[in-house]
Coordinates of C-alpha atoms in Angstrom, one line a residue:
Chain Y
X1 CA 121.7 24.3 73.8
X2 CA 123.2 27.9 74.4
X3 CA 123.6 28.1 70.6
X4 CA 120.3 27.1 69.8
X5 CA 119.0 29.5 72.2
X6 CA 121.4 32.4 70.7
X7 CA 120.1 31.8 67.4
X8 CA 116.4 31.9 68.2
X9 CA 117.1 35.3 70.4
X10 CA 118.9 36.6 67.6
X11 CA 116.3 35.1 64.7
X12 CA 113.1 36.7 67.1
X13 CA 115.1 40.0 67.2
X14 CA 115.6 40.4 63.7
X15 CA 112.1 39.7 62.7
X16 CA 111.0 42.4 65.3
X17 CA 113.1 44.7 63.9
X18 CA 111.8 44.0 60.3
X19 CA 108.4 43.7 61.3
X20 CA 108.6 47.2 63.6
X21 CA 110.1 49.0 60.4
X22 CA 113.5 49.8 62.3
X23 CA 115.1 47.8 59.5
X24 CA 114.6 50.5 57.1
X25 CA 116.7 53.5 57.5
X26 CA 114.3 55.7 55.9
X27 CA 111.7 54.8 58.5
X28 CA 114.2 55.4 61.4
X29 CA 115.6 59.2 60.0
X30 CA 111.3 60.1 59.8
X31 CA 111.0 59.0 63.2
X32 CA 114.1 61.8 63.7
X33 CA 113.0 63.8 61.5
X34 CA 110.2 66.0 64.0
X35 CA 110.8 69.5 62.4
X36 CA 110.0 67.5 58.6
X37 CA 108.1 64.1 58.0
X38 CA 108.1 63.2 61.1
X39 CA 106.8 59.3 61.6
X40 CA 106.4 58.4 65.3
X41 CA 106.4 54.6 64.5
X42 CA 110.1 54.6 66.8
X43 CA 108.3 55.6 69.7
X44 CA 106.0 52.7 69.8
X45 CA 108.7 49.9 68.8
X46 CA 110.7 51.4 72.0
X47 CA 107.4 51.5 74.2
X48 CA 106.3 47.7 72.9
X49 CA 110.2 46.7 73.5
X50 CA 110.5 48.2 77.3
X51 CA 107.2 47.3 78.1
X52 CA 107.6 43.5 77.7
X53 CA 111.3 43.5 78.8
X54 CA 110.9 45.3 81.8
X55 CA 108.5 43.3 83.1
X56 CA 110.6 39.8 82.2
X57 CA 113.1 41.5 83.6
X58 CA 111.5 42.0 87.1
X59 CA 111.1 38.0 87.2
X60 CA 114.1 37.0 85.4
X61 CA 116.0 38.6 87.9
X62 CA 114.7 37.3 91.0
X63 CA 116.0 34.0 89.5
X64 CA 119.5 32.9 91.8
X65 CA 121.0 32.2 88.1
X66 CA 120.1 32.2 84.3
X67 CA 119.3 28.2 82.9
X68 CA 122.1 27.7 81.0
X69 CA 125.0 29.5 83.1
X70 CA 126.2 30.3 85.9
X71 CA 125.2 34.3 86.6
X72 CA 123.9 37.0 85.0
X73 CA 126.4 39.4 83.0
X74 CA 125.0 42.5 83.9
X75 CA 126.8 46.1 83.7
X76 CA 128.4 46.7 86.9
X77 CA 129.1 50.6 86.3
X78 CA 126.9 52.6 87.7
X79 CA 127.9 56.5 87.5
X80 CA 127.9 58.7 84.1
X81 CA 130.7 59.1 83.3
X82 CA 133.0 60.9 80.0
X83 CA 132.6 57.9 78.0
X84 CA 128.9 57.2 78.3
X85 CA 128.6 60.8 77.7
X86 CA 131.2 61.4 74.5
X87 CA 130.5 58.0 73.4
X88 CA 126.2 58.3 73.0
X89 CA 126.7 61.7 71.7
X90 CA 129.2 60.0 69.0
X91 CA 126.5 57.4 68.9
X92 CA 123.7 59.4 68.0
X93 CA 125.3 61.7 65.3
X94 CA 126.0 58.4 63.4
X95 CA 122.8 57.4 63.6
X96 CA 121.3 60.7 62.7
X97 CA 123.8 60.9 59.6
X98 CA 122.3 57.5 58.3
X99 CA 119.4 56.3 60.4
X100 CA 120.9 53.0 61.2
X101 CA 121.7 51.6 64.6
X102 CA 124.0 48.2 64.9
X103 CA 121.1 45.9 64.8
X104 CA 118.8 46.9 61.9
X105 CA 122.3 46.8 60.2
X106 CA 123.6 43.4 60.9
X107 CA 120.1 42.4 60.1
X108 CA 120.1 44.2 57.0
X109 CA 123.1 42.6 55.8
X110 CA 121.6 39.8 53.6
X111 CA 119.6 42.3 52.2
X112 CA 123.1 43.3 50.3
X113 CA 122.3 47.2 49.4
X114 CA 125.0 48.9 49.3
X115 CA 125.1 51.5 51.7
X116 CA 124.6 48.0 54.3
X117 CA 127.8 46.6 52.5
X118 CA 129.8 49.7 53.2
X119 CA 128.2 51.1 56.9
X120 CA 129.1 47.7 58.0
X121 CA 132.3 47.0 57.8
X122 CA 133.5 50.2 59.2
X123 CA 130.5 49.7 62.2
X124 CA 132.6 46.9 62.8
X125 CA 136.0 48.7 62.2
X126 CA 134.6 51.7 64.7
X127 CA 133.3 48.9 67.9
X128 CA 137.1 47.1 67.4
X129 CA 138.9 50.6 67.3
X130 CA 136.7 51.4 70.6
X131 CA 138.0 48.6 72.2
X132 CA 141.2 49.2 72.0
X133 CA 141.0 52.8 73.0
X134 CA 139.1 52.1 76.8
X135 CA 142.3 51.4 78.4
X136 CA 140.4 49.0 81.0
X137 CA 138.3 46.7 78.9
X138 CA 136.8 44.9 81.9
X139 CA 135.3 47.7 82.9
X140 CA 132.9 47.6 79.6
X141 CA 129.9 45.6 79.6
X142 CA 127.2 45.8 77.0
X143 CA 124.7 47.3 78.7
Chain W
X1 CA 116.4 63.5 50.1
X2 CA 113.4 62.3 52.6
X3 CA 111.6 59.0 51.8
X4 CA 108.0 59.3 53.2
X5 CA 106.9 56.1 54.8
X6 CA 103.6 55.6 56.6
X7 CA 102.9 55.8 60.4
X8 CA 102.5 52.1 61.9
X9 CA 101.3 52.4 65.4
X10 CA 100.1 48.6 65.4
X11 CA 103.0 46.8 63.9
X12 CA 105.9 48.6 65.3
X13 CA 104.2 47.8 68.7
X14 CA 104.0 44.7 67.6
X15 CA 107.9 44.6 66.3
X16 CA 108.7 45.9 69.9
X17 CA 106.8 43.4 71.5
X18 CA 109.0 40.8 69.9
X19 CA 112.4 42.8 70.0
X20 CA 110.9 42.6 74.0
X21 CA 110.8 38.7 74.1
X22 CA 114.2 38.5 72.6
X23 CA 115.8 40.3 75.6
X24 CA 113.8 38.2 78.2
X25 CA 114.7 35.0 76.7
X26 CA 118.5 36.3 76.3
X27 CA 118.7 37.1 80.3
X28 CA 116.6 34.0 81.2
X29 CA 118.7 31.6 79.5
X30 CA 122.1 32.8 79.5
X31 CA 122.0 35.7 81.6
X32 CA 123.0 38.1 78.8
X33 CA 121.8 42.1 77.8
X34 CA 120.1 41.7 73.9
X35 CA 122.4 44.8 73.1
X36 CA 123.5 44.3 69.5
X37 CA 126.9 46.5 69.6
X38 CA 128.0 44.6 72.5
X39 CA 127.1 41.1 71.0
X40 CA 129.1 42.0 67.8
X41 CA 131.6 43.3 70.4
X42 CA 131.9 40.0 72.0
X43 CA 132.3 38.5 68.8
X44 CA 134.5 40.4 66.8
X45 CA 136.7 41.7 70.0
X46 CA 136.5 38.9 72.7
X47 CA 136.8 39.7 76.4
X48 CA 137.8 36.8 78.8
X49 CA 134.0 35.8 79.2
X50 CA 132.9 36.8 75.8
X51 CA 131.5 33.4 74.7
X52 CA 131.8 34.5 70.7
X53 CA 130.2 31.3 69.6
X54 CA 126.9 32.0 71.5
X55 CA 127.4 35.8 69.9
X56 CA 127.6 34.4 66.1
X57 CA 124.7 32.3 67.0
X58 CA 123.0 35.5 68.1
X59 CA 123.8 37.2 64.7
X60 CA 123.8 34.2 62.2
X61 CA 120.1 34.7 63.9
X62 CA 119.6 38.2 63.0
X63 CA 120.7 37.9 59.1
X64 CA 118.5 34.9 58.9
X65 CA 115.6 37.4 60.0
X66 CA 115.0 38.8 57.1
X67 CA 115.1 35.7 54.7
X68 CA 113.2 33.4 57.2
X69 CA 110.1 36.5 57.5
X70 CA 109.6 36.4 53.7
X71 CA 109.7 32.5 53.6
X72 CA 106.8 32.7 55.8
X73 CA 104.7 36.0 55.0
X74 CA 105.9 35.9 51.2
X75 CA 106.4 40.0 51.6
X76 CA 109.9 41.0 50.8
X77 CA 111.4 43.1 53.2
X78 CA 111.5 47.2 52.2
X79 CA 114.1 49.4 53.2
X80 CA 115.5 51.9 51.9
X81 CA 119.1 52.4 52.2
X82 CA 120.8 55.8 51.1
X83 CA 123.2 55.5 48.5
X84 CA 125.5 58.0 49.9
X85 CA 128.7 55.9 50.0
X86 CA 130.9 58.4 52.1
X87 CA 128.6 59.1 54.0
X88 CA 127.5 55.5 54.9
X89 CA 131.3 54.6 55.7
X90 CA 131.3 58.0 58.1
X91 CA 128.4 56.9 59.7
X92 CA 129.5 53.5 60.2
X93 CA 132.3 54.8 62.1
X94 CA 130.7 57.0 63.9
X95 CA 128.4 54.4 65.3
X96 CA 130.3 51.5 66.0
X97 CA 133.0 53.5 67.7
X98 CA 130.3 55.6 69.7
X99 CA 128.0 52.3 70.7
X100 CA 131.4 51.1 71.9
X101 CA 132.8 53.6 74.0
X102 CA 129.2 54.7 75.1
X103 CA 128.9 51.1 76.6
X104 CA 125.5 50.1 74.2
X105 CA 123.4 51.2 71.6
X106 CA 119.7 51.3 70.8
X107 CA 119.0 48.1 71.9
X108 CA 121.5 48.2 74.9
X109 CA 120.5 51.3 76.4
X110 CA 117.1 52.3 75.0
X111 CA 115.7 48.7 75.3
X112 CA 117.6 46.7 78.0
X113 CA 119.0 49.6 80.1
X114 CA 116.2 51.4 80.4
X115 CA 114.2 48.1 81.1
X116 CA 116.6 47.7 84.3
X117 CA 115.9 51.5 85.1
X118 CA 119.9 51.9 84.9
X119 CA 120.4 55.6 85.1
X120 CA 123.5 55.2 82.8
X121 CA 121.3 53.6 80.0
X122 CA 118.7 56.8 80.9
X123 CA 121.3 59.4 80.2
X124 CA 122.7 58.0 77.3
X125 CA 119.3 57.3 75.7
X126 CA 118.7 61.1 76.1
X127 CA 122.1 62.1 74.7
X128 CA 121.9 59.5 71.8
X129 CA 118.3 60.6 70.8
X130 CA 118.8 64.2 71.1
X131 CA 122.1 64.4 69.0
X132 CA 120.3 62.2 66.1
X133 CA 117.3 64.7 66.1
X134 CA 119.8 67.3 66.4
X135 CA 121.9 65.8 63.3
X136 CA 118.3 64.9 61.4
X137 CA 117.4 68.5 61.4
X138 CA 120.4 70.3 60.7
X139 CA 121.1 67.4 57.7
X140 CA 117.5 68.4 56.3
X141 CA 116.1 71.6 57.2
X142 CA 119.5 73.8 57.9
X143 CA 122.2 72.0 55.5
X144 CA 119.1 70.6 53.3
X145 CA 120.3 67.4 52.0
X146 CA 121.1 63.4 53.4
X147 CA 119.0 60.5 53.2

């Protein structure tokens, strides 16, 4: 049931992302872009995105326990620390450089061109290489 | 250079919306944050509580996305990806190693985070979006080049 549920989250993602625009890179470096040709599209995917998750959130949450296990795997960190800090800024420069984010590119994928086929691989190569750098693991949730 | 594409206040909202019902659906039935570094984290390199089969479901989703939206609509998907080879592999890097370390991405942080009103997601929101503008405009109007 878990997987079912996985692959519908994952399916309903990807479709947002392709029908927001965030799948294309070129739409994503415009949004960046404000000095240039500057398309604000970005803004309203985000405010669409927050505005319906923040308010399943707020009852999500009340729940004692998600439906299919046995408590919710939230972050448990709470202060800003180097990481967040080095890590985002790290983050973003990527991003800026190419105007993708890890899920328009995983989505993107079967779309086979070639700068997908080659960001990634070494998206993938960068997230295991992270992992093995934070010396306590644990202490990394995907927030 | 730049690719011009067209300002789409209705659809992207739209796009959000769904993006949105992902994430609700994620943390109501298994409790989990729809942040796409961290599920390809939980994948790729499993913690104790990882659950890497429900995070390839999760993806095998994602990739489907694409194929599945012009089964229905019949309109292929456009993108446009540079060509920039180096430069995609830099960028690759730069973002899986930074998603990682920064504890989430776009979707973690900008979406889910900030849904929760974590101040962690907040700050690195800011940080993430002001390097890329920062890295847009010195790519395009000071070095004049990139995608």
């Amino acid at each position: 049931m878990s997987l079912v549920v996985n692959l519908a989250a994952g399916l309903i993602f990807g479709i947002g992302l392709v029908i927001s625009g965030m799948a294309n890179p070129a739409k994503v470096l415009n949004f960046l872009d404000v000095a240039g040709s500057w398309d604000p599209s970005l803004a309203f995917v985000m405010l669409g995105a927050i505005a319906v998750t923040a308010t399943g959130y707020h009852f999500v949450l009340r729940r004692p326990k998600p439906l299919l296990d046995s408590g919710f795997h939230l972050p448990v960190q709470n202060n800003i620390d180097r990481p967040l800090v080095i890590g985002s800024a790290i983050f973003g420069l990527g991003w800026g450089l190419f105007g993708f984010c890890p899920g328009p590119a995983v989505t993107s994928l079967g779309l086979a061109a070639t700068g997908t086929l080659v960001f990634v691989p070494t998206m993938l190569i960068g997230i295991v290489a992270a992992s093995l750098v934070r010396k306590r693991p644990s202490e990394i949730k995907e927030a | 250079m730049a690719v011009a594409t067209e300002f789409t206040a209705l659809a992207s909202s739209v796009g959000g919306a769904l993006i949105g019902v992902s994430a609700v659906l994620l943390l109501y039935s298994n409790g989990r944050i729809a942040g796409i570094s961290g599920i390809v984290k939980r994948l790729i390199a499993p913690a104790a509580d990882s659950k890497p089969a429900q995070a390839l479901a999760f993806i095998i989703g994602l990739i489907s996305a694409p194929f599945v939206w012009t089964a229905v609509t019949g309109h292929a998907v456009t993108q446009s990806v540079s060509t920039n080879i180096p430069l995609a592999a830099i960028a690759g890097l730069l973002v899986g190693f930074g998603a990682v370390l920064g504890g989430g991405c776009t979707s973690g942080h900008g979406v889910c985070g900030l849904s929760r009103f974590s101040k962690r997601s907040l700050a690195a929101t800011i940080i993430f979006m002001a390097v890329a503008v920062l890295t847009v405009f010195v790519v395009r109007h000071i070095i004049g080049g990139g995608p």
